[in-house]
Coordinates of C-alpha atoms in Angstrom, one line a residue:
Chain O
X242 CA 8.5 10.0 20.7
X243 CA 7.5 11.1 17.2
X244 CA 4.8 9.3 15.3
X245 CA 4.6 9.7 11.6
X246 CA 1.0 8.8 10.9
X247 CA -0.4 7.9 7.5
X248 CA -3.8 9.5 6.9
X249 CA -4.6 8.0 3.6
X250 CA -5.8 9.8 0.5
X251 CA -7.7 12.6 2.2
X252 CA -11.2 11.3 3.0
X253 CA -11.9 10.5 6.7
X254 CA -13.2 7.0 5.8
X255 CA -9.7 5.9 4.9
X256 CA -8.3 6.5 8.3
X257 CA -7.2 3.5 10.4
X258 CA -8.2 3.1 14.0
X259 CA -4.4 3.2 14.7
X260 CA -4.1 6.7 13.2
X261 CA -7.1 8.0 15.2
X262 CA -5.8 6.6 18.5
X263 CA -2.3 7.9 17.9
X264 CA -3.6 11.4 17.2
X265 CA -5.8 11.2 20.3
X266 CA -3.0 10.2 22.6
X267 CA -0.4 12.7 21.3
X268 CA 0.5 16.0 23.0
X269 CA 0.9 17.8 19.7
X270 CA -0.4 17.0 16.2
X271 CA 1.2 18.7 13.2
X272 CA 0.0 18.7 9.7
X273 CA -1.5 20.7 6.8
X274 CA -4.8 22.4 7.5
X275 CA -6.5 19.8 5.3
X276 CA -4.9 16.9 7.2
X277 CA -5.8 18.3 10.6
X278 CA -9.4 18.7 9.6
X279 CA -9.8 14.9 9.4
X280 CA -9.5 14.6 13.2
X281 CA -11.3 15.9 16.2
X282 CA -8.4 17.7 17.9
X283 CA -8.3 20.4 20.5
X284 CA -7.1 23.7 19.1
X285 CA -4.1 23.9 21.6
X286 CA -2.8 20.6 20.3
X287 CA -2.8 21.6 16.7
X288 CA 0.3 22.8 14.8
X289 CA -0.4 23.9 11.3
X290 CA 2.4 23.2 8.8
X291 CA 2.6 25.5 5.8
X292 CA 5.3 26.0 3.2
X293 CA 8.6 25.8 5.0
X294 CA 8.0 22.2 6.0
X295 CA 11.5 21.2 7.0
X296 CA 12.2 24.3 9.1
X297 CA 8.8 24.2 10.8
X298 CA 9.3 20.5 11.7
X299 CA 12.8 21.1 13.0
X300 CA 11.5 23.9 15.3
X301 CA 8.6 21.8 16.4
X302 CA 10.8 18.9 17.4
X303 CA 13.5 20.9 19.1
X304 CA 11.0 22.9 21.1
X305 CA 9.0 19.9 22.4
X306 CA 11.6 17.4 23.4
X307 CA 9.6 15.6 26.1
X308 CA 6.3 15.6 24.3
X309 CA 4.6 13.0 22.1
X310 CA 4.4 14.5 18.6
X311 CA 2.3 13.2 15.7
X312 CA 3.2 14.3 12.2
X313 CA 0.4 13.7 9.7
X314 CA 1.4 12.3 6.4
X315 CA -0.9 12.1 3.3
X316 CA -1.2 8.6 2.0
X317 CA 1.4 6.2 3.4
X318 CA 4.4 7.8 5.1
X319 CA 6.5 5.0 3.6
X320 CA 5.6 5.7 0.0
X321 CA 6.7 9.0 -1.4
X322 CA 5.8 10.3 2.0
X323 CA 7.0 12.1 5.1
X324 CA 9.3 9.4 6.5
X325 CA 11.9 10.1 3.9
X326 CA 11.8 13.9 4.5
X327 CA 12.2 13.4 8.3
X328 CA 15.2 11.1 7.9
X329 CA 16.8 13.1 5.1
X330 CA 16.8 16.4 7.0
X331 CA 17.6 14.9 10.4
X332 CA 14.4 16.2 11.8
X333 CA 14.4 13.2 14.2
X334 CA 16.5 10.2 14.9
X335 CA 15.4 6.9 13.5
X336 CA 15.1 5.4 17.0
X337 CA 12.8 8.2 18.2
X338 CA 10.3 7.6 15.4
X339 CA 7.4 5.3 15.0
X340 CA 5.5 5.0 11.7
X341 CA 1.8 4.2 11.3
X342 CA 1.0 3.1 7.8
X343 CA -1.8 4.7 5.8
X344 CA -3.7 3.9 2.6
X345 CA -1.6 5.1 -0.4
X346 CA -3.2 6.7 -3.4
X347 CA -1.7 3.8 -5.4
X348 CA -4.1 1.5 -3.6
X349 CA -7.1 3.7 -4.1
X350 CA -6.4 3.8 -7.8
X351 CA -6.1 0.0 -7.9
X352 CA -9.4 -0.3 -5.9
X353 CA -11.2 2.1 -8.3
X354 CA -10.0 0.4 -11.5
X355 CA -10.2 -3.1 -9.9
X356 CA -6.7 -4.0 -10.8
X357 CA -4.0 -5.8 -8.8
X358 CA -1.0 -3.6 -8.3
X359 CA 1.4 -6.5 -8.1
X360 CA 0.9 -6.7 -11.9
X361 CA 2.2 -3.2 -12.4
X362 CA 5.5 -1.4 -12.0
X363 CA 4.8 1.2 -9.3
X364 CA 6.9 4.3 -9.2
X365 CA 6.9 7.9 -8.1
X366 CA 8.3 10.9 -10.0
X367 CA 8.1 13.1 -6.8
X368 CA 11.6 14.2 -6.2
X369 CA 13.0 11.3 -8.3
X370 CA 14.2 12.8 -11.5
X371 CA 15.8 9.5 -12.5
X372 CA 12.4 7.7 -12.5
X373 CA 11.2 9.7 -15.6
X374 CA 13.7 7.8 -17.7
X375 CA 12.6 4.5 -16.1
X376 CA 9.0 5.3 -16.8
X377 CA 9.8 6.1 -20.4
X378 CA 11.6 2.8 -20.9
X379 CA 8.8 0.9 -19.2
X380 CA 6.2 2.4 -21.5
X381 CA 8.4 1.8 -24.6
X382 CA 8.6 -1.8 -23.5
X383 CA 4.8 -2.0 -23.2
X384 CA 5.0 -2.6 -19.4
X385 CA 2.1 -1.8 -17.1
X386 CA 2.8 1.1 -14.8
X387 CA 1.1 3.0 -12.0
X388 CA 2.9 6.3 -11.3
X389 CA 2.7 9.4 -9.3
X390 CA 3.6 12.3 -11.6
X391 CA 5.8 15.1 -10.4
X392 CA 4.3 17.7 -12.7
X393 CA 1.8 15.9 -14.9
X394 CA 2.0 18.4 -17.9
X395 CA 5.8 18.3 -17.9
X396 CA 6.0 14.6 -17.4
X397 CA 3.6 13.9 -20.4
X398 CA 5.6 16.4 -22.5
X399 CA 8.8 14.5 -21.6
X400 CA 7.2 11.2 -22.8
X401 CA 5.9 12.8 -26.0
X402 CA 9.3 14.4 -26.7
X403 CA 11.0 11.1 -26.3
X404 CA 9.1 9.0 -28.8
X405 CA 5.9 7.8 -27.0
X406 CA 3.0 7.6 -29.4
X407 CA 0.7 10.7 -28.7
X408 CA -2.3 8.5 -29.4
X409 CA -1.4 6.2 -26.5
X410 CA -4.2 6.3 -23.9
X411 CA -3.5 6.5 -20.2
X412 CA -5.8 6.8 -17.2
X413 CA -5.4 9.9 -15.0
X414 CA -7.0 9.7 -11.5
X415 CA -7.4 13.1 -9.9
X416 CA -8.5 14.1 -6.4
X417 CA -9.2 10.5 -5.3
X418 CA -11.8 10.2 -2.5
X419 CA -12.6 13.9 -2.7
X420 CA -16.0 15.1 -3.9
X421 CA -14.3 16.3 -7.1
X422 CA -12.7 12.9 -7.9
X423 CA -12.3 12.4 -11.6
X424 CA -11.0 9.4 -13.6
X425 CA -10.1 10.0 -17.2
X426 CA -9.0 7.6 -19.9
X427 CA -7.6 9.7 -22.7
X428 CA -4.8 10.0 -25.3
X429 CA -1.5 11.5 -24.1
X430 CA -2.0 14.1 -26.8
X431 CA -5.2 15.4 -25.2
X432 CA -4.0 14.9 -21.5
X433 CA -1.1 17.3 -22.3
X434 CA -3.7 20.1 -22.9
X435 CA -5.9 19.5 -19.9
X436 CA -5.6 20.9 -16.4
X437 CA -5.3 18.8 -13.4
X438 CA -4.7 19.4 -9.7
X439 CA -1.5 18.2 -8.1
X440 CA -3.3 15.2 -6.6
X441 CA -3.0 12.8 -9.5
X442 CA -2.1 9.2 -10.1
X443 CA -1.6 7.7 -13.6
X444 CA -2.0 4.2 -15.0
X445 CA -0.5 2.9 -18.2
X446 CA -1.7 -0.4 -19.5
Chain L
X18 CA -23.4 -5.5 -4.6
X19 CA -20.3 -7.3 -3.5
X20 CA -17.7 -5.5 -1.4
X21 CA -14.2 -6.8 -1.3
X22 CA -12.9 -5.3 1.9
X23 CA -9.2 -5.1 2.9
X24 CA -8.7 -5.8 6.6
X25 CA -5.0 -5.1 6.8
X26 CA -2.4 -7.4 8.4
X27 CA -4.6 -8.9 11.1
X28 CA -4.6 -6.6 14.0
X29 CA -7.8 -4.6 14.6
X30 CA -5.9 -1.3 14.8
X31 CA -5.2 -1.5 11.1
X32 CA -8.8 -1.5 10.1
X33 CA -10.1 1.6 8.2
X34 CA -13.4 3.3 9.2
X35 CA -14.5 2.4 5.6
X36 CA -13.9 -1.3 6.3
X37 CA -15.8 -1.2 9.6
X38 CA -18.8 0.8 8.1
X39 CA -19.0 -1.5 5.0
X40 CA -19.1 -4.6 7.3
X41 CA -21.8 -3.0 9.4
X42 CA -24.0 -2.2 6.5
X43 CA -23.7 -5.5 4.7
X44 CA -26.3 -8.3 4.9
X45 CA -23.6 -11.0 4.8
X46 CA -20.0 -10.9 5.8
X47 CA -17.7 -13.8 4.6
X48 CA -14.2 -14.4 5.7
X49 CA -11.8 -16.7 7.5
X50 CA -12.6 -17.2 11.2
X51 CA -9.6 -15.0 12.0
X52 CA -10.8 -12.2 9.8
X53 CA -14.3 -12.3 11.1
X54 CA -13.1 -12.0 14.7
X55 CA -11.8 -8.5 14.0
X56 CA -15.4 -7.2 13.7
X57 CA -18.4 -7.1 15.9
X58 CA -20.8 -9.0 13.6
X59 CA -24.1 -10.8 14.5
X60 CA -23.8 -14.5 14.1
X61 CA -26.5 -14.8 11.5
X62 CA -24.6 -12.4 9.1
X63 CA -21.3 -14.4 9.3
X64 CA -20.3 -16.8 6.6
X65 CA -17.1 -18.7 7.5
X66 CA -14.8 -19.5 4.6
X67 CA -12.6 -22.6 4.9
X68 CA -10.5 -24.5 2.4
X69 CA -12.6 -24.6 -0.8
X70 CA -12.5 -20.8 -1.2
X71 CA -13.6 -20.6 -4.8
X72 CA -16.5 -23.0 -4.5
X73 CA -17.7 -21.5 -1.2
X74 CA -17.6 -18.0 -2.7
X75 CA -19.5 -19.1 -5.8
X76 CA -22.2 -20.7 -3.7
X77 CA -22.5 -17.7 -1.5
X78 CA -22.9 -15.3 -4.4
X79 CA -25.3 -17.4 -6.3
X80 CA -27.5 -18.0 -3.3
X81 CA -27.7 -14.4 -2.2
X82 CA -28.3 -12.4 -5.4
X83 CA -30.2 -9.5 -3.9
X84 CA -28.1 -9.1 -0.8
X85 CA -25.1 -6.9 0.0
X86 CA -22.2 -9.2 0.6
X87 CA -18.8 -8.3 2.0
X88 CA -15.8 -10.5 1.4
X89 CA -13.0 -9.9 3.9
X90 CA -9.5 -9.9 2.3
X91 CA -6.3 -10.0 4.4
X92 CA -4.0 -7.0 3.7
X93 CA -5.0 -5.1 0.6
X94 CA -7.4 -6.9 -1.8
X95 CA -5.5 -5.3 -4.7
X96 CA -2.1 -6.7 -3.7
X97 CA -1.8 -10.4 -3.9
X98 CA -5.3 -10.4 -2.6
X99 CA -8.9 -11.6 -3.0
X100 CA -9.8 -9.3 -6.0
X101 CA -7.8 -11.4 -8.4
X102 CA -9.3 -14.6 -7.2
X103 CA -12.8 -13.2 -7.6
X104 CA -12.2 -12.0 -11.1
X105 CA -10.2 -15.0 -12.2
X106 CA -12.9 -17.5 -11.2
X107 CA -15.8 -15.4 -12.3
X108 CA -17.2 -15.3 -8.8
X109 CA -18.7 -11.9 -9.5
X110 CA -18.8 -9.5 -12.5
X111 CA -16.5 -6.5 -12.4
X112 CA -19.4 -4.1 -12.4
X113 CA -21.0 -5.8 -9.4
X114 CA -17.9 -5.3 -7.2
X115 CA -16.6 -2.5 -5.1
X116 CA -13.2 -2.7 -3.5
X117 CA -12.2 -1.1 -0.2
X118 CA -8.4 -0.9 0.1
X119 CA -6.6 -2.2 3.2
X120 CA -3.1 -1.8 4.7
X121 CA -0.8 -4.4 3.0
X122 CA 1.9 -6.3 4.9
X123 CA 4.4 -4.6 2.6
X124 CA 3.5 -1.3 4.2
X125 CA 3.7 -2.7 7.7
X126 CA 7.2 -4.0 7.0
X127 CA 8.2 -0.6 5.6
X128 CA 6.8 1.1 8.7
X129 CA 8.6 -1.3 11.1
X130 CA 12.0 -1.0 9.3
X131 CA 11.4 2.7 8.6
X132 CA 12.2 2.4 4.9
X133 CA 10.4 3.9 1.9
X134 CA 9.0 1.2 -0.4
X135 CA 9.3 3.4 -3.5
X136 CA 13.0 2.6 -3.2
X137 CA 12.4 -1.2 -3.4
X138 CA 11.3 -3.6 -6.0
X139 CA 8.1 -5.0 -4.6
X140 CA 6.9 -8.5 -5.6
X141 CA 4.9 -11.4 -4.6
X142 CA 5.8 -15.0 -5.2
X143 CA 2.2 -16.2 -4.2
X144 CA 0.9 -17.9 -7.3
X145 CA 3.5 -16.2 -9.5
X146 CA 6.1 -18.8 -10.3
X147 CA 7.8 -16.5 -12.8
X148 CA 8.6 -14.0 -10.1
X149 CA 11.1 -16.3 -8.5
X150 CA 13.4 -15.8 -11.5
X151 CA 12.8 -12.1 -11.4
X152 CA 13.7 -12.1 -7.6
X153 CA 16.9 -14.1 -8.4
X154 CA 18.0 -11.6 -11.0
X155 CA 17.2 -8.6 -8.8
X156 CA 19.3 -10.0 -6.0
X157 CA 22.1 -10.9 -8.4
X158 CA 22.1 -7.3 -9.5
X159 CA 22.2 -6.0 -5.9
X160 CA 18.7 -4.4 -6.1
X161 CA 16.7 -3.8 -3.0
X162 CA 13.6 -6.0 -2.8
X163 CA 10.6 -6.5 -0.6
X164 CA 8.9 -9.8 -1.4
X165 CA 6.1 -12.1 -0.2
X166 CA 7.4 -15.6 -0.3
X167 CA 5.3 -18.4 -1.6
X168 CA 7.0 -21.1 0.5
X169 CA 9.9 -19.4 2.3
X170 CA 12.0 -22.6 2.7
X171 CA 11.6 -23.5 -1.0
X172 CA 12.2 -20.0 -2.2
X173 CA 15.4 -19.6 -0.2
X174 CA 16.6 -23.0 -1.4
X175 CA 15.9 -21.9 -5.0
X176 CA 18.1 -18.8 -4.4
X177 CA 20.9 -20.8 -2.9
X178 CA 20.8 -23.4 -5.7
X179 CA 21.1 -20.6 -8.2
X180 CA 24.2 -18.9 -7.1
X181 CA 23.2 -16.5 -4.4
X182 CA 25.8 -16.2 -1.6
X183 CA 24.6 -18.3 1.4
X184 CA 26.2 -15.6 3.7
X185 CA 23.9 -12.9 2.3
X186 CA 21.7 -11.5 5.0
X187 CA 18.0 -10.8 4.6
X188 CA 15.3 -9.6 6.9
X189 CA 12.3 -11.9 7.5
X190 CA 9.3 -10.3 9.1
X191 CA 6.9 -12.9 10.5
X192 CA 3.3 -12.6 12.0
X193 CA 3.3 -8.8 11.6
X194 CA 1.0 -7.0 14.1
X195 CA 0.3 -10.2 15.9
X196 CA 1.5 -10.9 19.4
X197 CA 4.1 -13.3 18.1
X198 CA 5.6 -10.8 15.6
X199 CA 9.2 -11.5 14.9
X200 CA 11.8 -9.6 12.8
X201 CA 15.0 -11.5 12.0
X202 CA 18.1 -10.3 10.1
X203 CA 20.1 -13.4 9.3
X204 CA 22.1 -15.2 6.6
X205 CA 20.2 -17.1 4.0
X206 CA 22.2 -20.1 5.0
X207 CA 20.6 -20.0 8.5
X208 CA 17.1 -18.8 7.4
X209 CA 17.0 -22.0 5.3
X210 CA 17.1 -24.1 8.5
X211 CA 14.6 -22.1 10.5
X212 CA 10.8 -22.5 10.8
X213 CA 8.4 -19.7 10.0
X214 CA 4.7 -19.4 9.7
X215 CA 3.1 -18.7 6.3
X216 CA 2.7 -15.0 7.3
X217 CA 6.1 -13.7 6.2
X218 CA 7.5 -10.8 4.2
X219 CA 11.2 -10.6 3.3
X220 CA 13.4 -7.6 2.7
X221 CA 16.7 -7.7 0.7
X222 CA 19.0 -4.7 0.9

């Protein structure tokens, strides 16, 4: 059996008991170094994933057919997460997978800003080129949006090049739940010239 | 300080460490009997909420001004949850609130069906009359939707009375993470004549 376990935004406090128990009862636990550090796991159970995610996961699954494997997924595996990758690249069959939900960064943003995300259009630009245009139209129509940028600088440029007012303010939430968490409310104009890590979520009111 | 703490779908396994620690360090913990049972709380810290939620919460907050109060919220407080109620009825000021996210039933559904919820329109009909029409239009346009019904029987009737094919199949997920969890894939026609608890989430493909 392969468990895809959501670990939340990155801070240990956001782990569920389910995630912790599943990791404890697995033979192998695979994830980024950062993800693995959240758990107390024996060295010989750890499998560190690096850059060639798909190939590494395929090897792992093929070479450990009778073992219980946990794959750690940042945030929620079912929102812009690892589930889609596993299914898309046939890393495991649907019937051999169990998914344990985790807290998504979308939810952390909502909790920080004290907003209800049912009042927002929620979308990810990660690997979803077509969503940029949807985002553009939502903003043009003054809709409220929470979005995961693909590349924040490029995404903002796209909005500015397509008629969005450069003085429009948005909120950028960076490194949520980490020590260097930062929440900035600023004009698109200025955001375009700032540097952010890849761990960002944006809110448009 | 008032903490609004998400407790997830109802099974203890879905609690985050953050939720458990916040409950432990609070002077008073308020919630439904079912929510309070998930935690190991001394009797004198418990405050059981019943039917008159708004009045009970107002009394609680006014009478315990210098105490740390936790309000337990099913699912995620920021999705069709307690945050909105607290703000709407001025139960506490925004600056006196901290929110701890929890696993939403939307996420549990996605994990059970092994789908990615960024590919779905997510909406709640709880206290959002206008969303019924939005749901109707999404289904008419063959969009994929995950929705929280307000009253499942009435919501289905509305869809059928407004031109949706009675043979269209939808998935109803009931009592998720409870012992009597049930997932049914059935024609609207038949769903309309079945009985479900109020703990339901529906998926339209």
